[in-house]
Coordinates of C-alpha atoms in Angstrom, one line a residue:
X1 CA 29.1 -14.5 -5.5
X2 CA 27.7 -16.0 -8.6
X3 CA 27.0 -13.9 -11.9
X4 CA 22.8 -14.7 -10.9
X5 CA 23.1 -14.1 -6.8
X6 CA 24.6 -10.7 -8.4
X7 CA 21.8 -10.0 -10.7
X8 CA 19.3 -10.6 -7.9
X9 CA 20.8 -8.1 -6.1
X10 CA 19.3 -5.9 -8.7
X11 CA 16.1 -7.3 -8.6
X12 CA 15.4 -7.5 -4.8
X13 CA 15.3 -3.6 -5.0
X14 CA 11.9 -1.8 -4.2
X15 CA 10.0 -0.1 -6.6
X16 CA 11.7 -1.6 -9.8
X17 CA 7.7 -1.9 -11.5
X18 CA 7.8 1.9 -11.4
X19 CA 10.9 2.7 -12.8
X20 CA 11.8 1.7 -16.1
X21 CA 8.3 3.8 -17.0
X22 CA 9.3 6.7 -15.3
X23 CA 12.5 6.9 -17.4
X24 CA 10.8 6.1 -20.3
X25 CA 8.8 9.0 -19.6
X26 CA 11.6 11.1 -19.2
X27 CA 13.3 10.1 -22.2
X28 CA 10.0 11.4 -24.1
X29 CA 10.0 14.5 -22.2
X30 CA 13.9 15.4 -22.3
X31 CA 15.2 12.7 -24.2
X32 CA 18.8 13.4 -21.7
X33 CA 21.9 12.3 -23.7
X34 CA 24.1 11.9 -20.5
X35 CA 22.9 11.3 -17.1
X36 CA 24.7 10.9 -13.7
X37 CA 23.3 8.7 -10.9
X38 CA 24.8 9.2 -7.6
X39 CA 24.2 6.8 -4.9
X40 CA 22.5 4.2 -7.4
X41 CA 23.6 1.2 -5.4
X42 CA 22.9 -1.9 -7.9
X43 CA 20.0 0.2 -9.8
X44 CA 20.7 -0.3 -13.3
X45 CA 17.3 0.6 -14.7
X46 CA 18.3 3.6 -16.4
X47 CA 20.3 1.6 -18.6
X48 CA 17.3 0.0 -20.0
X49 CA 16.2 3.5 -21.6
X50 CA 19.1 6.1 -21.1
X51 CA 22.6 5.6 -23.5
X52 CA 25.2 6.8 -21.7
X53 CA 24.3 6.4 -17.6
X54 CA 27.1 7.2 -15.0
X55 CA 26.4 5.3 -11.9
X56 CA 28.2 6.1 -8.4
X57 CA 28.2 5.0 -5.1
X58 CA 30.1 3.6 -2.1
X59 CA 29.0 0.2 -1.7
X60 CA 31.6 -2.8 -1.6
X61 CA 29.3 -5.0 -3.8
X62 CA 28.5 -2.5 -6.7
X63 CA 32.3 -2.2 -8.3
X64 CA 31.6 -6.4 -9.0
X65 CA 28.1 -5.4 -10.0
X66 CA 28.8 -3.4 -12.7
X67 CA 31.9 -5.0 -14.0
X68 CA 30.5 -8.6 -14.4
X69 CA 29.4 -9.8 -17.9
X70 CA 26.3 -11.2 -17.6
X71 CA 24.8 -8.0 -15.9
X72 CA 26.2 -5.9 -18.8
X73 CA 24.8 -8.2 -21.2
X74 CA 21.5 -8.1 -19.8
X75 CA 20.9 -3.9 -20.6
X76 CA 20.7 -2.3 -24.0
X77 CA 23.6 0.1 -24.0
X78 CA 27.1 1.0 -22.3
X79 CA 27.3 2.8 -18.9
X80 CA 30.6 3.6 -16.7
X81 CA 30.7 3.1 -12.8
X82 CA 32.3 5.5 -10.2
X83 CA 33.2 3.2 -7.1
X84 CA 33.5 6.3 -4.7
X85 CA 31.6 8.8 -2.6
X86 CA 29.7 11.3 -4.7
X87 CA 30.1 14.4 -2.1
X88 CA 33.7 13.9 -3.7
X89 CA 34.7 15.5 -6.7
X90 CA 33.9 13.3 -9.8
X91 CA 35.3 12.9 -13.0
X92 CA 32.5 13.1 -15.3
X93 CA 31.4 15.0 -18.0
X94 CA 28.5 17.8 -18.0
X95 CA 25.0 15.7 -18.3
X96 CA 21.8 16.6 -19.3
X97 CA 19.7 14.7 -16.4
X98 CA 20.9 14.1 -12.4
X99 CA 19.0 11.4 -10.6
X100 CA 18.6 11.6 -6.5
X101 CA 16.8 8.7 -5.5
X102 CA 17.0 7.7 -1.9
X103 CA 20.7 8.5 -1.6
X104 CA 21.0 12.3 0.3
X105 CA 21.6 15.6 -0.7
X106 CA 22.6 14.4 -4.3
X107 CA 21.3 18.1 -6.0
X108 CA 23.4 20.1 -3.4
X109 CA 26.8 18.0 -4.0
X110 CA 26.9 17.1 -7.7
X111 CA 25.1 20.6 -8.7
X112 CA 28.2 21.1 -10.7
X113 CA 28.1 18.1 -13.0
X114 CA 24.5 19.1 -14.7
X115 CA 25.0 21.4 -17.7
X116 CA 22.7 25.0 -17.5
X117 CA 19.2 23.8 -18.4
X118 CA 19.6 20.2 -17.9
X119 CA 17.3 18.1 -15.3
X120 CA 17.1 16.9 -11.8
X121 CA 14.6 14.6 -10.7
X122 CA 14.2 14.0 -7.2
X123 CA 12.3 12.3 -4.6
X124 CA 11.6 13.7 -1.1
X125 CA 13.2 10.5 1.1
X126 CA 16.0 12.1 2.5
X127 CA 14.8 16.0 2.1
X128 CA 16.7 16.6 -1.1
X129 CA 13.9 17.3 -3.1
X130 CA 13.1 20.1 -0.2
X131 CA 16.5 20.8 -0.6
X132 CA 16.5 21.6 -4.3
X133 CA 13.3 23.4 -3.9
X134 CA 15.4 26.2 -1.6
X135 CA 17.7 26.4 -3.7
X136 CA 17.8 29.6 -6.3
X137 CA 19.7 27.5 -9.0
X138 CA 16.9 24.7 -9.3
X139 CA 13.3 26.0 -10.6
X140 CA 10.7 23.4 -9.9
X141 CA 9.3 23.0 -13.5
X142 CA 7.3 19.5 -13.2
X143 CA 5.9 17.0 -11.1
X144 CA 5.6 13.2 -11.1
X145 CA 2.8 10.7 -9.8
X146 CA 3.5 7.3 -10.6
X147 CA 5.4 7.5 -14.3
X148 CA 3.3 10.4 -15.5
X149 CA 4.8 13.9 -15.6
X150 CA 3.0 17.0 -14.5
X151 CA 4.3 20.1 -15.4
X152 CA 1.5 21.9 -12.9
X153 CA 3.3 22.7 -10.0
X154 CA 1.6 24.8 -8.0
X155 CA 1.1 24.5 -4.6
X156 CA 4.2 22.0 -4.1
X157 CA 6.8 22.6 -1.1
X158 CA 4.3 24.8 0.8
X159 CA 5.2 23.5 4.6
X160 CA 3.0 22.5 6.7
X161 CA 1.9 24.7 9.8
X162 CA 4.3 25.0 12.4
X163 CA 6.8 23.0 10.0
X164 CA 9.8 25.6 8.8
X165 CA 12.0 24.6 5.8
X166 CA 15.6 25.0 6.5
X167 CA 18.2 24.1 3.6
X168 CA 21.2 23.7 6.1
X169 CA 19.3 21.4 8.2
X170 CA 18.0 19.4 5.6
X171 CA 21.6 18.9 4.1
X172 CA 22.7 18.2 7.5
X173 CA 20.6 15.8 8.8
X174 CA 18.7 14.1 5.6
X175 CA 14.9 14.4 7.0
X176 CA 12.5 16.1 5.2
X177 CA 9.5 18.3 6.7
X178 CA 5.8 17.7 6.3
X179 CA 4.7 20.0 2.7
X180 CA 1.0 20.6 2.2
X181 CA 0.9 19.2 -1.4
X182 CA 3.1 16.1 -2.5
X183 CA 4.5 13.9 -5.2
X184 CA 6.3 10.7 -5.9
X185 CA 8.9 13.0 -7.7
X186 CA 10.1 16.3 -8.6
X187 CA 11.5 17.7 -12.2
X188 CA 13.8 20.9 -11.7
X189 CA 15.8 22.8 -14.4
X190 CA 19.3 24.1 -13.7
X191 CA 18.3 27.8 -14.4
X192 CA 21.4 29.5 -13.1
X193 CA 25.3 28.6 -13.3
X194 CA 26.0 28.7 -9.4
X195 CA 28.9 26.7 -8.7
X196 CA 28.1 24.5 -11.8
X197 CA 31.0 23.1 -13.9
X198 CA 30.1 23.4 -17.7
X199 CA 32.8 22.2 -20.2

């Protein structure tokens, strides 16, 4: 594969016109010295914005991804890559921010990478932003539509009727329930240690 078809591969993703805003919103907000991104695929967008990004996932074309030149020479700053399955343990330091984005149960598995008080932010695509939501460690404490962050969040991850919100389930099986009141994304804080690893 040549170092451009590589690069495309990057920019054939979905939604890459509302990313790079939505970090730099977050890098306002949190301003997150380390962050881990499990199940990024080819998603290098956070190294537009973010120093120090961890990317991981399983995929036979990422390791060539992320090792060749002229994709590194194309973002601003350094970033490592974890060719590997995240529900494995990882060897990464604590980081302030945890991205889930389309990948799975990402805030149930790598919990224990994110440093008391630092940041998940989640989407709902395969119920891990439910999942987060059950969970006593995570406290929802804002709300994203489009790139702007909301830190009203009341009324979010109310189910709809007849629609029960099992954590299990959700890990299990990756589809989320109907909620009442939605968003493109979810901000929750690490409030309690859990099983969370903390160096």
């Amino acid at each position: 594969m040549s170092e451009e078809s590589k690069w495309e591969l990057y920019e054939e993703l979905p939604h890459l016109e509302q990313r790079r805003p939505l970090w730099e919103t977050l890098d306002d907000e949190l301003a997150p010295e380390r962050v881990l991104y499990p199940g990024s695929y080819v998603d290098i967008s956070p190294s537009f914005i973010f120093r120090d990004v961890t990317y991981v996932d399983m995929d036979q074309r990422c390791p060539a991804f992320f090792a060749d030149g002229a994709v590194q020479q194309r973002v601003p700053y350094s970033f490592q890559f974890i060719h590997g399955d995240y529900r494995e343990p990882l060897e990464v330091a604590p980081v302030d921010l945890l991205l889930s984005q389309y990948a799975g149960p990402i805030s149930h598995y790598c919990k224990q990478y994110v440093r008391l008080g630092g940041y998940l932010l989640v989407n709902n695509s395969h119920a891990d932003a439910g999942v987060a939501a059950l969970d006593p460690d995570w406290e929802l404490v804002g709300v994203v539509r489009g790139s702007r962050l909301s830190r009203d969040v009341d009324g979010y991850f109310e189910p709809k009727p007849g629609r029960v919100a099992n954590r299990a389930d959700m890990i299990e099986s990756m589809k989320p329930i109907g909620y009442t009141k939605t968003a493109s994304n979810y901000l929750f804080r690490l409030k309690s240690a859990g099983n969370v690893r903390n160096e």
